[in-house]
Coordinates of C-alpha atoms in Angstrom, one line a residue:
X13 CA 1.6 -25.7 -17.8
X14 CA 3.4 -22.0 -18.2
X15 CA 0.1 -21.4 -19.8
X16 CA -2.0 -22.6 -17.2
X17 CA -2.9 -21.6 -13.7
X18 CA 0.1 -23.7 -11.8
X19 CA 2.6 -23.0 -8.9
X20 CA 0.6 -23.5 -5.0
X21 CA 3.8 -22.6 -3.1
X22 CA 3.4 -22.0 1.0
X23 CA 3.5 -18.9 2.2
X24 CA 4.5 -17.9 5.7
X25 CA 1.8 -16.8 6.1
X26 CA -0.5 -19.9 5.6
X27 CA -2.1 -18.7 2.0
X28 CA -1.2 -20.3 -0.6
X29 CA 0.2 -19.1 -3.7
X30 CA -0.6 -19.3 -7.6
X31 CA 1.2 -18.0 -10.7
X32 CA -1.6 -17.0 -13.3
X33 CA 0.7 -18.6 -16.1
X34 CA -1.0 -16.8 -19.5
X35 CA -4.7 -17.8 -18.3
X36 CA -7.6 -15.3 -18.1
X37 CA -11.3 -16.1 -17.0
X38 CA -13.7 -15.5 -13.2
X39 CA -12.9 -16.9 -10.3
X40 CA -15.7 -17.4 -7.9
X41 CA -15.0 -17.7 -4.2
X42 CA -17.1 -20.2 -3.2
X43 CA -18.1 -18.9 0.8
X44 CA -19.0 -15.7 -0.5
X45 CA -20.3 -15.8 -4.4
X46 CA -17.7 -13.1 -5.0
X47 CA -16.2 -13.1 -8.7
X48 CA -12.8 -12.2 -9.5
X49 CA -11.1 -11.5 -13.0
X50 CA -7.9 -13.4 -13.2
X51 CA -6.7 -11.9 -16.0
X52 CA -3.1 -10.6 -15.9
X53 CA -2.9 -11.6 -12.1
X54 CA -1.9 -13.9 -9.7
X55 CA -3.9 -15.3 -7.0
X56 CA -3.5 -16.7 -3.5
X57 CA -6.0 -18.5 -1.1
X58 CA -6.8 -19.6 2.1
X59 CA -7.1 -23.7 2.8
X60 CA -8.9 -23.2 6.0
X61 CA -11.2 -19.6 5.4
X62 CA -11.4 -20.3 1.8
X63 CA -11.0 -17.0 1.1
X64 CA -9.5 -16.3 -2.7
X65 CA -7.4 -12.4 -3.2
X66 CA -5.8 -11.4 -6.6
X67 CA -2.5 -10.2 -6.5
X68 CA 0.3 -8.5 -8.9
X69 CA 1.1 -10.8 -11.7
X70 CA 1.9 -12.7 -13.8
X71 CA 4.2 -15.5 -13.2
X72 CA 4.7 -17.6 -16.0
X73 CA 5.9 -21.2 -14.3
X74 CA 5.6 -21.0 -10.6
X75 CA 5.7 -18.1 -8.4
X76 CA 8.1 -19.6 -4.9
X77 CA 9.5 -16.8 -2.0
X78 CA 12.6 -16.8 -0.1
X79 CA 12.8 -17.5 3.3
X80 CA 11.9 -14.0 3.8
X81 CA 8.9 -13.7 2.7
X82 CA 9.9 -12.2 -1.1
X83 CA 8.3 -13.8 -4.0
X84 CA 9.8 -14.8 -7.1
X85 CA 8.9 -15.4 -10.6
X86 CA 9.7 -14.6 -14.6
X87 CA 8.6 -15.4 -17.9
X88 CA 10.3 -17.1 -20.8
X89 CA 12.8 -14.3 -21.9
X90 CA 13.3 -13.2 -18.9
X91 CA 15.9 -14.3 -15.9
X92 CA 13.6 -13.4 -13.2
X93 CA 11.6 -10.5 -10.9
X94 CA 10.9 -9.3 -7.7
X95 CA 7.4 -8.7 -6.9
X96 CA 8.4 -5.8 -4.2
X97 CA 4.9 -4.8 -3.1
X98 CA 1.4 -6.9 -2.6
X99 CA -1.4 -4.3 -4.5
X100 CA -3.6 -5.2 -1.5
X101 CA -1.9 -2.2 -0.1
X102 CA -2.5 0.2 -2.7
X103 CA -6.0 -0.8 -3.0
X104 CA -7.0 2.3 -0.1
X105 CA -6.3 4.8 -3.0
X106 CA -7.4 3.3 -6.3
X107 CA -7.0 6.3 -7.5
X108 CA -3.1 6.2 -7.7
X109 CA -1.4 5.1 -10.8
X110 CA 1.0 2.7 -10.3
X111 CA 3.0 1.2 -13.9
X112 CA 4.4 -2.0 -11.9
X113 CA 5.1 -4.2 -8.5
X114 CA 7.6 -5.9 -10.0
X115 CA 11.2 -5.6 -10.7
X116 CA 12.9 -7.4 -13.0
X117 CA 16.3 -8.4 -11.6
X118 CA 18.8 -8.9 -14.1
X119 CA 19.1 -6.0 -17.1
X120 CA 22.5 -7.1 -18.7
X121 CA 21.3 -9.5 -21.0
X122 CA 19.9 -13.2 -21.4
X123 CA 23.2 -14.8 -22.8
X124 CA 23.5 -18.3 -21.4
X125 CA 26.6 -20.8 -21.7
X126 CA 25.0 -24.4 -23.1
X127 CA 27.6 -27.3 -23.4
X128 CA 25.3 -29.1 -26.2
X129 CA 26.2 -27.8 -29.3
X130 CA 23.9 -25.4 -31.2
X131 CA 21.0 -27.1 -33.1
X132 CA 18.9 -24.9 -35.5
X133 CA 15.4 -23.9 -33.4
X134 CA 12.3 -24.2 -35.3
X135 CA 10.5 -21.5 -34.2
X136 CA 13.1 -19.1 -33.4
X137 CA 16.1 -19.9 -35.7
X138 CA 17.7 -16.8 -35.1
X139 CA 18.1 -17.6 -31.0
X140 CA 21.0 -18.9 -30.1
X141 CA 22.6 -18.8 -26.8
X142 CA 19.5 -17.1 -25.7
X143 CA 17.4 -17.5 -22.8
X144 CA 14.1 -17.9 -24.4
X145 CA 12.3 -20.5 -22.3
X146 CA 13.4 -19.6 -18.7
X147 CA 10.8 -21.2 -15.9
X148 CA 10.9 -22.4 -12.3
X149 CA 12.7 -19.3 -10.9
X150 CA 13.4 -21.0 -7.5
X151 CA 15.2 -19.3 -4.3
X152 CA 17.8 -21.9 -2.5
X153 CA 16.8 -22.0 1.1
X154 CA 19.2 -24.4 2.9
X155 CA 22.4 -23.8 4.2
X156 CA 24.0 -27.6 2.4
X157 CA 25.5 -25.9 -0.4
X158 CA 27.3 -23.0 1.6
X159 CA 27.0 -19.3 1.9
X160 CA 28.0 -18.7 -1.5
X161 CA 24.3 -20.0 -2.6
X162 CA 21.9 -18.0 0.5
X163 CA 20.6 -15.6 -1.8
X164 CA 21.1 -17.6 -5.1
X165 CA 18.0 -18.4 -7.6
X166 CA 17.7 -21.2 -10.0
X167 CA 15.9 -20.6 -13.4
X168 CA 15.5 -23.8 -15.7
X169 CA 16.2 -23.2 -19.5
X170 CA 14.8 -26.4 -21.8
X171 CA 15.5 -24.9 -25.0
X172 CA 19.2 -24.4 -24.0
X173 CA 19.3 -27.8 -22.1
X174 CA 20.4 -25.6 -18.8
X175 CA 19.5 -24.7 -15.0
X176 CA 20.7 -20.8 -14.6
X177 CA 21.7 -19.4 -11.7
X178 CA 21.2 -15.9 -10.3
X179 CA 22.6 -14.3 -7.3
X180 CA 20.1 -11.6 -5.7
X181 CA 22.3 -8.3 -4.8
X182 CA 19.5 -5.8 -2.3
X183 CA 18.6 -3.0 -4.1
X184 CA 16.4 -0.5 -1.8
X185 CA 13.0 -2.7 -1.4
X186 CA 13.8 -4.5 -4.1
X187 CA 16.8 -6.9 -5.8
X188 CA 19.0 -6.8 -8.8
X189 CA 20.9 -9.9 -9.9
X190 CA 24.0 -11.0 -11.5
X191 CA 25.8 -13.6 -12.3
X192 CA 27.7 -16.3 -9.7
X193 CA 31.2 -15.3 -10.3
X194 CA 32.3 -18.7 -10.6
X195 CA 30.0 -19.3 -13.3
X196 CA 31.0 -16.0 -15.7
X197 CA 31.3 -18.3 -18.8
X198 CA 29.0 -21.3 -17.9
X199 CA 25.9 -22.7 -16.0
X200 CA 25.3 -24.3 -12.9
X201 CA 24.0 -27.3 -14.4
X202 CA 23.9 -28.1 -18.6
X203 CA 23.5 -31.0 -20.2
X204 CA 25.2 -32.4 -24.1
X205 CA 22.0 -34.1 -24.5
X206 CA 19.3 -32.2 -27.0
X207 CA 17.0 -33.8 -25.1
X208 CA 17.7 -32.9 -21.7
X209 CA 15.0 -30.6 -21.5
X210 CA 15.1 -29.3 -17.2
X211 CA 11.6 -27.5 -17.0
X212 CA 12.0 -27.2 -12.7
X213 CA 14.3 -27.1 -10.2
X214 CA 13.1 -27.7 -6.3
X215 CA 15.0 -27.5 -3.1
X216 CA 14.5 -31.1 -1.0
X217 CA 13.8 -31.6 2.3
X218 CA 17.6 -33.0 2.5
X219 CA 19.1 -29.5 1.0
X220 CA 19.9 -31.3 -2.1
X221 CA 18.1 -29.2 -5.2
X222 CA 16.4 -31.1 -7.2
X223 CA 15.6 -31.3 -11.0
X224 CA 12.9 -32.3 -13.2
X225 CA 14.0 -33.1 -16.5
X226 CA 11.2 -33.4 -19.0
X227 CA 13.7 -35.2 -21.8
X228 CA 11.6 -34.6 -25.2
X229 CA 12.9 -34.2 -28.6
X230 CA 10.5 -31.4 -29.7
X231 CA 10.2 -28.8 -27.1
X232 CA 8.1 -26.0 -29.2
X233 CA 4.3 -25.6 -29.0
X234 CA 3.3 -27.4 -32.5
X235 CA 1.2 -24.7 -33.5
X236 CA 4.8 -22.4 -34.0
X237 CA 6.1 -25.5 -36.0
X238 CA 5.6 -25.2 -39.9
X239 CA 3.4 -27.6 -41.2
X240 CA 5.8 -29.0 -44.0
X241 CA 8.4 -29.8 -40.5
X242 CA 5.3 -31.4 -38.4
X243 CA 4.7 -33.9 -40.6
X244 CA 8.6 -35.7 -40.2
X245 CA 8.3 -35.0 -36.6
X246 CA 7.9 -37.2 -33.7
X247 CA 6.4 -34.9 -31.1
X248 CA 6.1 -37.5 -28.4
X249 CA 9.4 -38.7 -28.6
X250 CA 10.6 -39.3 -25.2
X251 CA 7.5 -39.0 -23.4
X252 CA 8.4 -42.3 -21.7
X253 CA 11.9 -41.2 -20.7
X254 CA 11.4 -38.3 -17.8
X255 CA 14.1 -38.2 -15.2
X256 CA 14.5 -36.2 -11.7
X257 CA 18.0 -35.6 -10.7
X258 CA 19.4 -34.7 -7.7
X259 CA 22.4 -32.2 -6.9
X260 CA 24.2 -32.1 -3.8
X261 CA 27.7 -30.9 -2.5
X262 CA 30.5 -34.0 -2.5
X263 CA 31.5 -34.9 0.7
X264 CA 28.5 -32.6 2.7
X265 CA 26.5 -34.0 5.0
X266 CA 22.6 -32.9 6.2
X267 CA 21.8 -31.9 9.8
X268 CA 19.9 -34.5 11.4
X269 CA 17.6 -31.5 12.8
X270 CA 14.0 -31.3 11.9
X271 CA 11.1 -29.0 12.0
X272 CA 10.9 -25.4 13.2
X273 CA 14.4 -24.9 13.7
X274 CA 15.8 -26.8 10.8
X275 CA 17.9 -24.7 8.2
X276 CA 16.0 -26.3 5.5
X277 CA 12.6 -24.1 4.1
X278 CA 11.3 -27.1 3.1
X279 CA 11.0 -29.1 6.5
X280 CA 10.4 -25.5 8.2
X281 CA 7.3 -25.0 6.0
X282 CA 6.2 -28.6 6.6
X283 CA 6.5 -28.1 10.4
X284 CA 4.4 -25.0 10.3
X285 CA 2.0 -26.4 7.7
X286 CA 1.1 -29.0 10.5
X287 CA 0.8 -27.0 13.2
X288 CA -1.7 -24.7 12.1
X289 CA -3.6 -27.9 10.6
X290 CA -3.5 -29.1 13.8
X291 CA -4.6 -25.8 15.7
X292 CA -1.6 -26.5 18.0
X293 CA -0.9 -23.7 20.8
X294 CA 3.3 -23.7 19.5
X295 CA 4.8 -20.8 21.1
X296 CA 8.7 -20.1 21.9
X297 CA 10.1 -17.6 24.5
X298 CA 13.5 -17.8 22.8
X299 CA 13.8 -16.4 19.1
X300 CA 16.3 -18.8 17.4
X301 CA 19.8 -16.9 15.9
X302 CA 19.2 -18.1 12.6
X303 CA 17.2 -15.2 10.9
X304 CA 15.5 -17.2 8.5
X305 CA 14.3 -19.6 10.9
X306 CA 13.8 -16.6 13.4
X307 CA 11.2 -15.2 11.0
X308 CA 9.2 -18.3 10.6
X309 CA 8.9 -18.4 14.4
X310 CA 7.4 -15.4 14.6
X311 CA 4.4 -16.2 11.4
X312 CA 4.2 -19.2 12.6
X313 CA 3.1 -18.1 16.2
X314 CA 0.9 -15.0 14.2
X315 CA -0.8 -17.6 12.8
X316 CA -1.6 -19.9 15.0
X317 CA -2.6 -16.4 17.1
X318 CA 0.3 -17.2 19.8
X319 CA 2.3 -14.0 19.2
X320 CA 2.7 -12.0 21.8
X321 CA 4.5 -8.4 22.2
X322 CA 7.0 -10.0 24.4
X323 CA 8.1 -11.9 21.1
X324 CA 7.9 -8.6 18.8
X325 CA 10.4 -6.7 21.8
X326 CA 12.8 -9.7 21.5
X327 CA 12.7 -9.5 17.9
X328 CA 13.0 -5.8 17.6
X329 CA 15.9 -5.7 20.5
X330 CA 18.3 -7.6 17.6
X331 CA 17.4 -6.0 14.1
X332 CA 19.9 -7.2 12.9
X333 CA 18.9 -11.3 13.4
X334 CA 15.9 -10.5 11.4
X335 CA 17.2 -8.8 8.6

């Protein structure tokens, strides 16, 4: 699939988002007959206009946001980028060059820490301890696993049998990233098992993340495999044998609170996804204190066309609940 159109992640907005994966080709908008050229871009569109834009790309495997409204992605070698401006706004003056709108997050390197022991790749035998399949680079948006992990990212690694986490640090518009200090020397989640191969990590609508292990003895494309090796390989072994795990905190327990003012993205988004589905006339006099539920308020009620400048003044009175 990192090769392949893939990710449809809400945006606060109401658009939904794609990552381009490596794919090229047109895309026609259907309502209008326009034609777009995917190439090197990612897309979003609209479920109820229809309306299809392009947008700065490429995300490899999924391309998810914070609660904030920043989007996320990376590519195999890669632990991640920020994509710090839409090009919809430069598109007033195509005439200005401009080399990127991404950042990439972390530049100190791509060690990781796997607890399986070291088995000789077949494509890259000189990688070792290497990120060289990172995918799924996934903001946490809950508050279950505490205020070390608001502004934490989870990148899955197959080839090293690991899920990777980052920690975003704001850098001007943008992030860098580092490393969880309590996990200097090791991962947030690795497996002993070769064929523990985590390809994405999602949060839950309980706050618990949750992991999709692919568990496959071959991981490589067989095209990179030499053909004297494909011929005493099994390439479907454990096809049959895909797990999801969940991970949650011992001894936490989830808020019974649902919807709009839950502290969980996931049942937030769901909330608003209905509402606009169902046209509803939501509006709320009183902003809630939680910033990231604060924002959604306020696109939810843009939206749905609710907003009103009363809202903006109460927003803009506290900057500081909306940073």
């Amino acid at each position: 699939p990192q090769h392949l159109v893939n990710g449809f992640a809400w945006g606060l907005d109401g658009w939904l988002y794609g990552g381009n994966g490596d794919s090229g080709g047109k895309v026609i908008e259907v309502k209008s007959g326009k034609e777009f050229d995917l190439s090197g871009r990612d897309f979003r569109f609209h479920p109820v206009t229809h309306e299809f834009q392009l947008l700065a790309g490429r995300a490899k495997y999924g391309r998810w946001r914070d609660d904030f409204g920043n989007w996320f992605s990376g590519n195999n070698s890669n632990l991640g980028w920020h994509y710090f401006l839409d090009d919809r706004y430069l598109a007033r003056n195509p005439k200005l060059a401009v080399s990127t709108l991404k950042q990439n997050l972390n530049s100190t390197g791509t060690k990781v820490f796997p607890v399986s022991a070291p088995v000789r790749r077949l494509n890259q035998p000189q990688s070792v301890n290497t990120l060289t399949s990172g995918c799924s680079v996934m903001p946490y948006r809950d508050t279950l696993f505490g205020s070390d992990y608001q502004s934490s990212l989870f990148i899955c690694e197959p080839a090293n049998n690991l899920v990777h986490r980052e920690v975003l640090v704001p850098s001007g518009v943008s992030f860098t990233s580092r490393r969880a200090e309590d996990e200097a020397n090791g991962e947030f989640l690795a497996s002993e098992d070769h064929w523990s191969r985590f390809t994405q990590a999602r949060m839950g609508p309980d706050g618990c993340l949750y992991v999709v292990d692919f568990y496959r003895l071959i991981l490589e494309h067989p095209e990179w495999i030499p053909p004297q090796m494909l011929a005493h390989l099994d390439l479907y072994a454990g096809s049959d044998k895909g797990r999801i795990y969940r991970v949650r905190p011992v001894g936490k327990v989830r808020s019974a609170r649902r919807g709009l003012d839950s502290p969980n993205g996931w049942q937030r988004d769901t909330a608003q996804r209905l509402l606009i589905e169902q046209k509803a006339a939501w509006s709320t006099e009183s902003l809630h204190e939680n910033p990231a539920i604060a924002v959604q308020q306020l696109w939810t009620m843009h939206t749905l066309e609710t907003l009103r400048h009363s809202h903006l003044l109460k927003a803009l009175e506290s900057p500081s609940a909306l940073v």
